[in-house]
Coordinates of C-alpha atoms and ligand atoms in Angstrom, one line a residue:
M774 CA -28.9 29.1 -25.3
K775 CA -27.5 27.5 -21.5
T776 CA -25.8 24.7 -23.4
F777 CA -23.8 27.1 -26.1
L778 CA -22.9 28.8 -22.7
N779 CA -22.2 26.1 -20.6
H780 CA -19.5 25.2 -24.3
A781 CA -19.1 27.9 -25.1
G782 CA -17.5 28.4 -21.3
Y783 CA -15.8 25.0 -21.2
F784 CA -13.9 25.6 -24.5
L785 CA -12.5 28.9 -22.6
L786 CA -11.6 26.8 -19.6
F787 CA -10.4 24.4 -21.3
L788 CA -7.6 26.8 -23.6
L789 CA -7.2 28.8 -20.5
A790 CA -6.5 26.0 -18.5
G791 CA -4.3 24.2 -21.7
C792 CA -1.3 26.1 -20.9
S793 CA -0.9 24.2 -18.0
F794 CA -1.1 21.2 -18.9
E795 CA 2.3 21.2 -19.8
R796 CA 3.8 20.1 -16.2
D797 CA 6.4 22.7 -15.2
V798 CA 7.4 20.1 -12.5
T799 CA 9.5 23.1 -11.3
D800 CA 7.3 25.0 -9.9
I801 CA 3.9 23.2 -9.9
S802 CA 3.8 20.4 -7.4
F803 CA 0.3 19.5 -7.8
V804 CA -2.5 19.7 -10.5
I805 CA -5.7 19.2 -9.7
G806 CA -9.0 18.6 -12.1
V807 CA -12.4 20.0 -10.9
A808 CA -14.8 17.9 -13.3
Q809 CA -18.1 20.3 -12.3
A810 CA -21.8 19.4 -12.8
N811 CA -22.9 22.8 -14.8
L812 CA -22.5 26.5 -14.2
S813 CA -26.3 27.7 -13.9
E814 CA -26.8 27.2 -10.6
P815 CA -25.0 29.5 -8.4
W816 CA -24.3 27.6 -6.1
R817 CA -21.5 25.5 -8.3
E818 CA -20.2 28.9 -8.9
V819 CA -19.8 29.7 -5.6
M820 CA -18.3 25.9 -5.8
N821 CA -15.8 26.8 -8.1
S822 CA -14.5 30.3 -7.0
E823 CA -14.1 28.4 -3.5
I824 CA -12.1 25.8 -4.8
L825 CA -9.7 28.4 -6.8
E826 CA -9.6 30.5 -3.6
T827 CA -8.5 27.8 -1.0
A828 CA -6.3 26.3 -4.0
K829 CA -4.2 30.7 -3.6
T830 CA -3.1 29.6 -0.3
Y831 CA -1.5 26.3 -0.8
P832 CA 1.8 27.7 -3.5
G833 CA 2.8 25.5 -6.3
V834 CA -1.7 24.0 -6.6
K835 CA -3.1 24.8 -10.2
I836 CA -6.7 24.2 -10.5
V837 CA -7.9 22.9 -14.0
F838 CA -12.3 23.6 -14.8
T839 CA -13.8 21.8 -17.3
N840 CA -18.0 22.5 -16.6
A841 CA -20.2 19.6 -18.2
G842 CA -23.0 22.0 -19.4
D843 CA -25.3 19.1 -16.9
S844 CA -25.0 16.2 -19.2
R845 CA -24.1 13.1 -18.1
E846 CA -22.0 12.4 -21.9
K847 CA -20.1 15.5 -21.3
Q848 CA -18.7 14.9 -17.7
E849 CA -17.0 11.3 -18.9
A850 CA -15.2 13.2 -21.7
D851 CA -13.8 15.8 -19.3
I852 CA -12.9 13.4 -16.4
D853 CA -10.8 11.7 -19.4
K854 CA -9.4 15.1 -21.3
L855 CA -7.8 15.7 -17.1
I856 CA -6.9 12.7 -16.8
R857 CA -4.9 12.8 -19.5
S858 CA -3.8 16.0 -18.8
G859 CA -1.6 15.2 -16.6
I860 CA -3.8 16.2 -13.1
D861 CA -2.9 14.2 -9.7
L862 CA -6.1 14.3 -7.8
L863 CA -9.8 14.9 -9.3
I864 CA -12.9 16.4 -7.4
V865 CA -15.4 15.6 -10.0
S866 CA -19.0 17.0 -8.9
P867 CA -21.3 14.7 -10.6
V868 CA -24.5 15.6 -13.0
E869 CA -25.8 12.5 -11.2
S870 CA -25.0 10.0 -8.9
R871 CA -25.5 6.0 -10.6
E872 CA -23.9 6.9 -14.5
I873 CA -21.6 8.3 -13.6
A874 CA -20.4 5.6 -11.5
P875 CA -18.1 3.3 -13.2
A876 CA -16.4 6.5 -15.2
I877 CA -15.1 7.7 -11.2
R878 CA -14.3 3.9 -10.6
D879 CA -12.0 4.2 -13.3
T880 CA -10.6 7.5 -11.9
Y881 CA -10.2 5.8 -8.8
E882 CA -7.4 3.4 -9.6
L883 CA -5.4 5.8 -10.9
M884 CA -5.4 8.1 -8.8
P885 CA -7.0 9.7 -5.7
V886 CA -10.3 11.2 -6.0
I887 CA -13.1 13.5 -4.3
V888 CA -16.7 13.6 -5.2
L889 CA -18.3 17.2 -4.3
D890 CA -22.5 17.4 -3.6
K891 CA -24.0 14.5 -5.0
A892 CA -22.7 11.0 -3.1
I893 CA -22.1 7.8 -5.3
E894 CA -23.1 4.2 -4.7
G895 CA -20.2 2.7 -3.3
Y896 CA -17.0 3.1 -2.5
D897 CA -14.8 3.3 -5.5
Y898 CA -13.4 7.2 -4.8
S899 CA -11.2 8.6 -1.8
L900 CA -13.4 10.6 0.4
F901 CA -17.1 12.2 0.1
I902 CA -17.8 15.8 0.7
G903 CA -21.4 17.3 0.5
A904 CA -24.1 18.5 2.9
D905 CA -26.4 15.7 4.8
N906 CA -29.8 17.3 2.8
H907 CA -31.9 14.9 4.5
L908 CA -31.4 16.9 7.6
V909 CA -31.4 20.0 5.3
G910 CA -35.0 19.2 4.3
T911 CA -35.8 18.5 8.3
Q912 CA -34.0 21.8 9.4
A913 CA -35.8 23.2 6.7
A914 CA -39.4 21.5 8.2
R915 CA -38.5 22.1 11.8
F916 CA -38.9 25.9 11.3
V917 CA -42.4 25.8 9.4
R918 CA -43.5 23.8 12.5
E919 CA -42.2 27.0 14.6
Y920 CA -43.7 29.4 12.5
I921 CA -47.0 28.1 11.5
G922 CA -47.7 26.2 15.4
E923 CA -51.0 25.3 16.8
E924 CA -53.1 26.4 13.7
N925 CA -54.4 25.2 10.9
G926 CA -51.7 26.1 8.0
T927 CA -50.5 24.9 4.8
V928 CA -47.4 24.5 2.8
I929 CA -45.7 24.4 -0.7
E930 CA -42.7 22.5 -1.8
I931 CA -40.6 24.4 -4.9
T932 CA -37.7 21.1 -5.6
G933 CA -35.1 21.6 -7.8
S934 CA -35.1 19.0 -10.5
A935 CA -36.8 16.6 -10.0
D936 CA -34.6 12.9 -10.1
S937 CA -32.2 14.0 -8.4
L938 CA -30.4 12.9 -5.3
P939 CA -30.5 16.0 -3.0
V940 CA -33.6 16.7 -3.8
T941 CA -35.7 13.5 -2.6
Q942 CA -33.1 13.6 0.3
R943 CA -34.8 17.3 1.7
M944 CA -38.2 16.2 0.6
H945 CA -37.8 12.9 2.5
G946 CA -36.5 15.2 5.4
F947 CA -38.7 17.7 5.4
R948 CA -41.9 15.4 5.0
E949 CA -40.6 13.4 7.4
E950 CA -40.5 16.4 10.1
L951 CA -43.7 18.0 8.7
R952 CA -45.5 15.2 9.0
E953 CA -45.2 15.9 13.1
S954 CA -47.5 18.4 13.3
E955 CA -51.0 17.3 12.0
N956 CA -51.9 20.5 11.2
I957 CA -50.1 21.4 8.5
K958 CA -51.0 20.1 5.1
L959 CA -48.9 19.7 2.3
A960 CA -51.3 22.0 -0.6
G961 CA -48.4 21.5 -3.5
S962 CA -45.2 20.6 -4.4
F963 CA -43.8 21.5 -8.2
S964 CA -40.2 21.3 -9.5
A965 CA -38.6 24.5 -11.0
D966 CA -35.2 22.4 -12.1
W967 CA -33.2 25.0 -9.2
L968 CA -33.9 28.5 -11.2
R969 CA -34.9 31.5 -10.2
D970 CA -37.3 33.1 -13.5
M971 CA -38.7 28.5 -13.5
A972 CA -39.7 29.2 -9.9
E973 CA -41.1 32.9 -10.4
D974 CA -43.2 31.8 -13.7
I975 CA -44.4 29.3 -11.7
A976 CA -45.9 30.8 -8.8
N977 CA -47.2 33.1 -11.6
N978 CA -49.0 30.1 -13.2
H979 CA -51.0 29.3 -9.9
L980 CA -50.9 32.9 -7.5
D981 CA -53.8 32.1 -5.8
L982 CA -52.8 29.1 -4.2
F983 CA -49.4 30.5 -3.5
A984 CA -51.2 33.6 -1.9
A985 CA -53.3 31.2 0.1
S986 CA -50.6 28.9 1.9
D987 CA -48.3 30.3 5.1
V988 CA -45.3 28.9 3.7
I989 CA -43.8 28.5 0.3
F990 CA -40.8 25.8 1.1
A991 CA -38.2 26.1 -2.2
H992 CA -34.7 24.2 -2.2
N993 CA -32.6 27.2 -3.1
D994 CA -32.8 30.4 -2.1
A995 CA -32.2 31.3 -6.0
M996 CA -36.7 29.8 -6.4
A997 CA -37.5 31.2 -3.4
L998 CA -36.4 34.4 -4.7
G999 CA -38.4 33.3 -7.4
V1000 CA -41.3 33.2 -6.0
Y1001 CA -41.0 36.5 -4.2
R1002 CA -40.5 38.4 -7.3
A1003 CA -44.3 37.0 -8.3
L1004 CA -45.5 37.7 -5.1
A1005 CA -44.8 41.5 -4.9
E1006 CA -45.7 41.8 -8.3
V1007 CA -49.2 41.3 -7.6
G1008 CA -48.2 43.5 -4.2
I1009 CA -47.9 40.2 -1.6
T1010 CA -45.0 41.1 0.3
D1011 CA -45.0 39.9 3.4
K1012 CA -45.1 35.5 3.1
A1013 CA -43.3 33.1 4.5
I1014 CA -40.9 32.4 1.8
I1015 CA -37.8 30.1 2.9
G1016 CA -34.9 28.7 1.2
I1017 CA -31.7 26.8 1.2
D1018 CA -27.5 28.1 0.5
G1019 CA -27.1 30.4 2.7
L1020 CA -24.7 31.9 -0.2
T1021 CA -23.1 35.5 0.1
G1022 CA -22.8 38.1 -1.5
A1023 CA -25.7 39.8 -3.6
E1024 CA -29.2 38.2 -4.2
G1025 CA -27.2 35.6 -2.0
G1026 CA -29.4 33.6 1.0
I1027 CA -28.1 35.8 3.4
A1028 CA -28.8 39.2 2.5
L1029 CA -32.4 37.6 0.9
V1030 CA -33.2 37.2 4.7
E1031 CA -31.2 40.6 5.9
A1032 CA -33.6 42.6 3.7
G1033 CA -36.8 40.2 4.8
V1034 CA -37.5 39.2 0.9
L1035 CA -37.1 35.0 2.8
K1036 CA -38.1 34.6 6.2
A1037 CA -35.0 31.9 6.5
T1038 CA -32.6 30.0 4.8
I1039 CA -30.8 26.8 5.7
T1040 CA -26.8 26.9 4.8
C1041 CA -25.6 23.9 2.6
P1042 CA -21.7 24.7 2.3
T1043 CA -20.4 23.9 -1.3
G1044 CA -17.7 22.3 0.2
G1045 CA -15.2 24.4 -2.6
R1046 CA -12.8 25.3 0.8
E1047 CA -12.5 21.8 2.1
A1048 CA -12.4 19.8 -1.0
V1049 CA -9.4 21.2 -1.9
N1050 CA -7.7 21.2 1.9
R1051 CA -8.2 18.0 2.3
A1052 CA -6.9 17.5 -1.2
M1053 CA -3.8 18.3 0.2
D1054 CA -4.2 16.1 2.8
I1055 CA -4.3 13.6 0.8
L1056 CA -1.6 14.2 -2.3
Q1057 CA 0.7 15.3 1.1
E1058 CA -0.1 11.9 2.8
R1059 CA -1.1 12.8 5.7
D1060 CA -3.1 11.4 8.6
G1061 CA -6.4 11.2 9.4
L1062 CA -7.6 10.4 6.1
P1063 CA -11.9 10.0 6.8
K1064 CA -14.4 8.2 3.9
K1065 CA -16.6 11.0 4.4
I1066 CA -17.8 13.8 5.4
F1067 CA -20.9 15.5 6.2
L1068 CA -21.2 19.9 6.1
R1069 CA -22.4 21.4 8.4
S1070 CA -25.9 23.3 7.3
S1071 CA -27.6 25.9 9.8
L1072 CA -30.7 27.5 9.8
I1073 CA -30.5 31.0 9.0
T1074 CA -33.4 33.8 10.0
R1075 CA -32.8 37.2 11.0
S1076 CA -32.9 37.5 14.8
I1077 CA -29.9 34.8 14.5
L1078 CA -28.0 37.3 12.5
A1079 CA -28.4 39.6 14.5
E1080 CA -27.4 37.1 17.6
R1081 CA -24.2 35.8 15.4
D1082 CA -22.2 39.1 15.1
S1083 CA -22.8 39.5 18.8
V1084 CA -21.1 36.1 19.5
P1085 CA -17.5 36.1 20.0
G1086 CA -15.9 33.6 17.5
S1087 CA -14.8 30.1 18.6
N1088 CA -11.1 31.0 19.8
A1089 CA -11.7 34.3 21.2
G1090 CA -10.2 34.2 24.9
R1091 CA -6.8 31.6 24.1
S1092 CA -4.2 33.3 22.7
S1093 CA -1.5 31.5 20.3
G1094 CA 0.8 30.4 23.1
D1095 CA -1.2 28.0 24.7
P1096 CA -1.5 24.9 24.5
V1097 CA -4.6 22.9 23.7
V1098 CA -6.8 20.8 26.0
L1099 CA -9.4 18.1 24.9
G1100 CA -11.1 16.7 27.0
F1101 CA -11.4 13.1 26.5
A1102 CA -14.6 10.5 28.3
Q1103 CA -14.2 7.0 27.2
L1104 CA -17.4 5.2 28.0
G1105 CA -14.7 2.0 29.1
K1106 CA -12.9 -0.6 28.5
E1107 CA -15.3 -3.4 27.2
G1108 CA -12.8 -5.7 24.1
A1109 CA -10.4 -5.6 22.1
W1110 CA -12.0 -2.1 19.9
R1111 CA -12.3 -0.2 23.0
E1112 CA -8.2 -0.8 24.7
A1113 CA -7.4 0.5 20.5
N1114 CA -9.3 3.2 19.9
T1115 CA -8.3 4.2 23.2
K1116 CA -4.4 3.8 22.7
S1117 CA -4.9 5.7 19.5
I1118 CA -6.7 8.7 21.1
I1119 CA -3.8 9.0 23.5
S1120 CA -0.7 8.6 21.2
A1121 CA -2.3 11.2 18.3
A1122 CA -3.2 13.7 21.4
K1123 CA 1.0 13.3 22.5
R1124 CA 2.2 13.4 18.9
S1125 CA -0.5 16.8 18.3
G1126 CA 0.9 18.0 21.2
I1127 CA -2.7 18.5 22.8
T1128 CA -2.8 18.5 26.2
L1129 CA -6.0 15.3 27.1
L1130 CA -7.4 14.8 30.5
F1131 CA -8.5 11.4 30.1
E1132 CA -11.4 9.7 32.3
D1133 CA -12.2 6.5 32.1
A1134 CA -16.7 5.7 32.1
E1135 CA -16.5 2.1 33.0
L1136 CA -19.5 2.1 31.6
S1137 CA -21.5 4.1 33.2
Q1138 CA -23.2 6.8 31.4
K1139 CA -23.7 8.5 34.7
K1140 CA -20.2 8.5 35.4
Q1141 CA -19.7 9.6 31.3
I1142 CA -21.4 13.0 33.0
D1143 CA -19.9 13.7 35.6
A1144 CA -16.6 13.0 33.0
I1145 CA -18.2 15.4 30.7
R1146 CA -19.0 18.4 34.2
S1147 CA -15.7 17.8 35.2
F1148 CA -14.0 18.9 31.9
I1149 CA -16.9 21.6 31.8
D1150 CA -15.0 22.4 35.2
A1151 CA -12.0 22.9 34.1
G1152 CA -12.5 25.0 31.5
V1153 CA -11.2 23.0 28.9
D1154 CA -11.5 23.7 25.3
V1155 CA -13.0 21.1 23.8
I1156 CA -15.2 18.4 24.8
A1157 CA -15.4 14.2 23.2
F1158 CA -17.0 11.6 24.3
S1159 CA -17.9 8.3 23.3
P1160 CA -21.4 8.2 23.6
I1161 CA -22.6 4.9 25.8
V1162 CA -25.9 5.3 24.7
E1163 CA -27.4 7.5 22.1
T1164 CA -30.1 9.0 23.9
G1165 CA -29.2 10.8 27.8
W1166 CA -27.0 13.8 27.1
D1167 CA -29.2 16.8 26.6
E1168 CA -28.5 18.6 30.2
V1169 CA -24.9 18.3 29.9
L1170 CA -24.0 19.0 26.5
H1171 CA -26.5 22.1 27.4
E1172 CA -24.1 22.9 30.2
A1173 CA -20.9 22.4 28.1
K1174 CA -23.0 25.3 25.5
A1175 CA -23.7 27.8 28.0
A1176 CA -20.1 27.7 28.7
G1177 CA -18.6 27.8 25.4
I1178 CA -16.9 24.7 24.8
P1179 CA -17.8 22.3 21.8
V1180 CA -17.9 19.4 21.8
I1181 CA -16.7 15.9 19.2
C1182 CA -18.6 12.8 19.7
S1183 CA -15.7 10.1 18.8
D1184 CA -16.8 6.8 17.1
R1185 CA -20.7 7.0 18.6
T1186 CA -23.8 9.0 17.7
V1187 CA -26.4 10.5 20.3
K1188 CA -29.6 11.5 19.5
V1189 CA -30.5 14.8 21.0
A1190 CA -34.1 17.7 20.5
D1191 CA -31.3 20.5 19.4
E1192 CA -28.5 19.7 17.0
T1193 CA -26.3 22.5 17.3
L1194 CA -25.2 20.9 21.1
V1195 CA -22.6 18.6 18.9
T1196 CA -20.4 20.4 17.0
T1197 CA -19.1 17.3 15.2
Y1198 CA -19.7 13.6 14.8
L1199 CA -16.1 11.2 14.3
V1200 CA -17.6 8.4 13.2
A1201 CA -18.3 5.0 11.4
D1202 CA -20.8 4.4 8.6
F1203 CA -22.6 1.4 11.4
I1204 CA -26.0 0.8 9.2
E1205 CA -23.8 0.9 6.4
E1206 CA -21.6 -2.1 8.3
G1207 CA -24.7 -4.4 9.0
R1208 CA -25.3 -3.9 5.3
R1209 CA -22.6 -5.0 4.1
A1210 CA -22.3 -8.4 6.9
A1211 CA -25.5 -9.1 5.0
Q1212 CA -24.6 -8.6 1.4
W1213 CA -21.6 -11.0 2.3
L1214 CA -23.7 -13.4 3.7
L1215 CA -26.5 -13.1 0.5
E1216 CA -24.1 -13.3 -1.8
E1217 CA -21.9 -16.3 0.1
T1218 CA -25.5 -18.3 0.5
Q1219 CA -26.8 -17.7 -2.2
D1220 CA -27.4 -21.0 -3.6
E1221 CA -28.8 -22.2 0.2
S1222 CA -32.5 -22.2 0.5
D1223 CA -33.8 -22.1 4.7
V1224 CA -31.3 -19.8 6.1
R1225 CA -31.6 -19.7 9.7
I1226 CA -29.6 -16.7 11.3
V1227 CA -29.1 -15.9 15.1
E1228 CA -27.3 -12.4 15.3
I1229 CA -25.5 -11.3 18.9
G1230 CA -26.2 -7.8 20.1
G1231 CA -24.0 -4.9 21.2
L1232 CA -25.2 -2.9 24.1
P1233 CA -28.9 -2.1 24.1
G1234 CA -29.3 2.0 23.3
S1235 CA -25.6 2.5 21.5
A1236 CA -25.8 3.3 18.0
P1237 CA -23.6 0.8 17.0
A1238 CA -26.5 -1.7 17.9
I1239 CA -28.7 0.1 16.8
D1240 CA -27.4 0.8 13.3
R1241 CA -26.1 -2.5 12.3
R1242 CA -29.4 -4.0 13.8
K1243 CA -30.7 -1.9 10.8
G1244 CA -28.3 -2.6 8.0
F1245 CA -28.6 -6.5 8.5
A1246 CA -32.3 -6.7 8.7
E1247 CA -32.8 -3.8 6.0
I1248 CA -30.8 -6.5 3.1
I1249 CA -32.0 -9.7 4.5
D1250 CA -36.1 -8.5 5.0
R1251 CA -34.9 -8.3 0.9
S1252 CA -34.8 -12.5 0.8
A1253 CA -37.2 -15.3 0.8
S1254 CA -34.3 -17.9 1.9
H1255 CA -33.3 -16.1 4.5
T1256 CA -34.9 -15.2 8.4
I1257 CA -33.1 -14.0 11.6
I1258 CA -34.8 -16.8 13.9
D1259 CA -33.1 -15.0 17.2
S1260 CA -31.8 -11.9 18.5
A1261 CA -30.1 -10.9 21.9
P1262 CA -27.9 -8.7 23.2
G1263 CA -24.7 -9.2 24.4
D1264 CA -23.2 -5.8 25.1
F1265 CA -20.5 -6.0 22.6
I1266 CA -18.6 -8.0 25.7
E1267 CA -16.4 -11.8 24.7
N1268 CA -17.9 -13.9 27.6
L1269 CA -21.6 -12.3 27.3
G1270 CA -21.6 -13.7 23.2
Y1271 CA -20.4 -16.9 24.9
N1272 CA -23.2 -17.0 27.3
V1273 CA -25.9 -15.9 24.4
M1274 CA -25.0 -17.9 21.7
T1275 CA -24.2 -20.6 24.4
Q1276 CA -28.7 -20.2 25.2
F1277 CA -29.1 -19.6 21.4
L1278 CA -27.5 -23.4 21.0
V1279 CA -30.2 -25.1 23.5
R1280 CA -33.1 -23.0 22.3
H1281 CA -32.5 -23.6 18.7
E1282 CA -31.2 -27.2 16.3
D1283 CA -30.8 -25.5 13.3
I1284 CA -29.0 -22.6 13.4
D1285 CA -26.6 -21.5 9.7
V1286 CA -25.4 -17.9 10.8
V1287 CA -24.3 -15.9 13.8
Y1288 CA -23.9 -12.6 12.8
A1289 CA -22.7 -10.6 15.9
H1290 CA -22.4 -6.8 16.5
N1291 CA -18.3 -6.6 17.2
D1292 CA -15.4 -9.1 16.6
D1293 CA -15.6 -9.9 20.1
M1294 CA -18.6 -11.4 20.5
A1295 CA -18.0 -13.7 17.5
L1296 CA -15.0 -15.3 19.7
G1297 CA -17.1 -15.6 22.3
A1298 CA -19.2 -17.4 19.7
I1299 CA -17.2 -19.7 18.8
R1300 CA -16.2 -20.9 22.3
A1301 CA -19.8 -21.5 23.0
I1302 CA -20.6 -23.1 19.2
E1303 CA -16.8 -25.8 19.9
E1304 CA -18.4 -26.5 23.5
A1305 CA -21.1 -28.1 22.0
G1306 CA -19.4 -29.5 19.6
L1307 CA -19.9 -28.1 16.7
E1308 CA -17.4 -26.6 14.2
P1309 CA -17.8 -22.3 14.0
G1310 CA -16.8 -21.7 10.3
K1311 CA -18.3 -24.7 9.2
D1312 CA -20.6 -26.4 10.8
I1313 CA -22.1 -22.1 11.4
L1314 CA -21.2 -20.1 9.6
I1315 CA -20.0 -16.5 11.2
V1316 CA -19.8 -13.0 10.0
S1317 CA -18.5 -10.0 12.1
I1318 CA -18.2 -6.2 13.0
D1319 CA -14.5 -4.7 13.7
G1320 CA -11.3 -6.6 11.8
V1321 CA -9.4 -6.2 15.1
K1322 CA -6.1 -9.0 14.8
A1323 CA -8.0 -11.8 17.0
A1324 CA -11.1 -11.7 14.4
F1325 CA -7.7 -12.1 12.2
Q1326 CA -6.7 -14.6 13.7
A1327 CA -10.2 -16.8 13.9
M1328 CA -10.4 -16.0 10.0
T1329 CA -7.2 -18.3 9.4
K1330 CA -7.8 -20.4 11.4
G1331 CA -11.4 -21.4 9.2
K1332 CA -13.5 -20.2 12.1
L1333 CA -15.2 -17.1 11.2
N1334 CA -16.1 -16.6 8.2
C1335 CA -16.2 -12.5 7.0
T1336 CA -15.7 -9.2 9.6
V1337 CA -16.2 -6.0 8.4
E1338 CA -14.4 -3.1 9.3
C1339 CA -14.6 -0.6 12.1
S1340 CA -11.5 1.8 12.4
P1341 CA -11.1 2.7 16.4
L1342 CA -7.7 4.6 15.0
L1343 CA -9.4 8.0 15.2
G1344 CA -7.2 9.5 17.0
P1345 CA -5.4 11.7 14.4
Q1346 CA -8.9 13.0 13.5
L1347 CA -10.0 14.0 16.1
M1348 CA -7.0 15.5 17.2
K1349 CA -6.7 17.4 13.4
A1350 CA -10.5 18.2 14.3
V1351 CA -9.6 19.6 17.6
I1352 CA -6.9 21.9 16.0
D1353 CA -9.2 22.4 13.0
Y1354 CA -11.3 24.0 15.4
V1355 CA -8.8 26.2 17.8
N1356 CA -7.9 27.9 14.8
G1357 CA -11.2 29.0 14.5
E1358 CA -12.1 26.7 11.0
E1359 CA -15.7 25.9 10.2
L1360 CA -15.9 21.8 11.3
P1361 CA -18.4 19.6 9.4
L1362 CA -21.0 18.3 10.7
R1363 CA -20.1 14.2 10.4
I1364 CA -16.5 12.7 9.7
N1365 CA -17.4 8.8 8.6
T1366 CA -13.8 7.0 8.8
E1367 CA -13.0 4.9 5.8
E1368 CA -14.2 1.2 6.6
G1369 CA -13.1 -2.2 4.3
V1370 CA -14.4 -6.1 4.3
F1371 CA -12.3 -8.6 5.0
P1372 CA -13.6 -12.4 4.2
M1373 CA -12.1 -15.0 5.5
E1374 CA -9.8 -15.8 2.2
V1375 CA -7.9 -12.4 2.2
A1376 CA -7.2 -12.8 5.7
R1377 CA -3.4 -14.5 5.6
D1378 CA -3.0 -11.5 3.4
F1379 CA -3.6 -9.3 5.7
I1380 CA -3.1 -10.3 8.6
S1381 CA 0.8 -8.8 9.7
S1382 CA -0.7 -5.9 8.7
R1383 CA -3.9 -5.3 11.1
P1384 CA -2.8 -1.8 12.9
Y1385 CA -5.8 -3.4 15.8
Ligands
GYE2690 O1 -17.7 -1.7 17.1 C1 -17.2 -2.4 19.4 C2 -17.3 -1.4 20.5 O2 -18.8 1.5 19.3 C3 -18.1 0.8 17.3 O3 -17.7 -0.4 20.0 C4 -17.3 1.0 18.3 C5 -17.8 -0.5 19.0 C6 -17.3 -2.0 18.6 O4 -17.1 -1.5 21.8 O5 -16.1 -4.0 19.5

């Protein structure tokens, strides 16, 4: 029955959409195709209606929906039909993450593609938008830990369809965090395919187990409601049941929390609104387009709802004519990347009419904290900073929060106990950069055995140094022929890269590869290798990260073998986030920038167009 309905629904939509396939160029400026995975989950209905509602705010934009009824083959056919109908951009919410990837890649060769909700492997699409499902799971477990406290307790988990990426991520996040409390045991885990009635049946079939548990955590609110119904049937109405989604409307998570049916829910935005807004940015070729947007998820309880109603909105107290003031605390001037980053921020602020208070912390965390405090005192609208290291920010960020000033982390991440202290992260995926450097290396040296690698690390304790190391090691560890024989920090500074490499060359006779966490240190290493009478790029292969101009110059001379791009041009994205915030829009949790990999062979083709 479900399939029939889906197909019938699809045909209806397709017939309706049929009229728009004949494009009337005079009044339709863009047609956006939406390949939806299914419409049997309320969450997806909300996604579609958000897409429609948002599209209405852009005159001349037409949306054409298809519904794959959870069949991958059907979704491939849908995408095909949408393309043939003449859409300008595809939004796809994939049925699954793996096998659909080639169809998405082929479409991306023809037009921009936004992947919504389920990430796919690789980078063959324009933009990914979705929740951080690992974090969603962590947030749920944090609530459970807080709720159960020190006593012994048990929890039952009801998951969405097994074998789907968000489910695995939610499970991992939930269990990892739960393990922090030894007194809490997972008493059972069941899959109910995201469906309310299936969850109700499961609870009915295991009533004793459910009745004896302290908390039931379901991967969506619909299943949480199903469990509630089963327990209410036998007179249990005070069980702590928590869900995910936090949709508005009847039977939505917010109403269920308000009514006391659920103790809590974690909001999981559908991204429909964001997808259309970003689609328009792409179609109108606006500045500051990111690669991945992770949406914010928040814990909702009755008391949080009550509190929220009494808190003024983000732009309270501003009058619309006031210039927007941004305080930016730069970490220092350690090299070429940072110089480009600073320039990008200053010029983008000018272009956007934002008043910028700029402080340079000269590589001192203390100075950076002082700068943030000075922005709080000045009462700026938004604070942004590029955190020199990951930890040690809780106190000053609490001060900013207490003053009602949002904080954006630009380029690097922080580790804080309360994740609401940071409004948005505008960062690169440093782990992925490390992986890409390693993948390039494995391919380049695939026929060799016993490849000996030295690593020149970034500033210890900084997010890029921690993550670039992690991502690189993850891939290298899979190869029996590659070993990281030594690693030492060069703090992202050219001279220190030179020093570290000089010592490596004294300590080790047979170095095959240098992996440097940035180009500046690689350039320092090149100097050291030449001084030792060896040929960089030949006797010793060198791979680094950033993609600055000097790295391209070194590649054209054959001295550097590969650079993995990490764009410093964050100014336009940052200003967009600031303006969106001031306009009262909810900002995503994390925005990842676009990045490429440039081996030596292509350096000449790109060098003249490198923007930094
Ligand atoms: O790669 C390095 C700089 O935080 C991403 O910092 C940034 C890094 C960049 O010093 O060159």
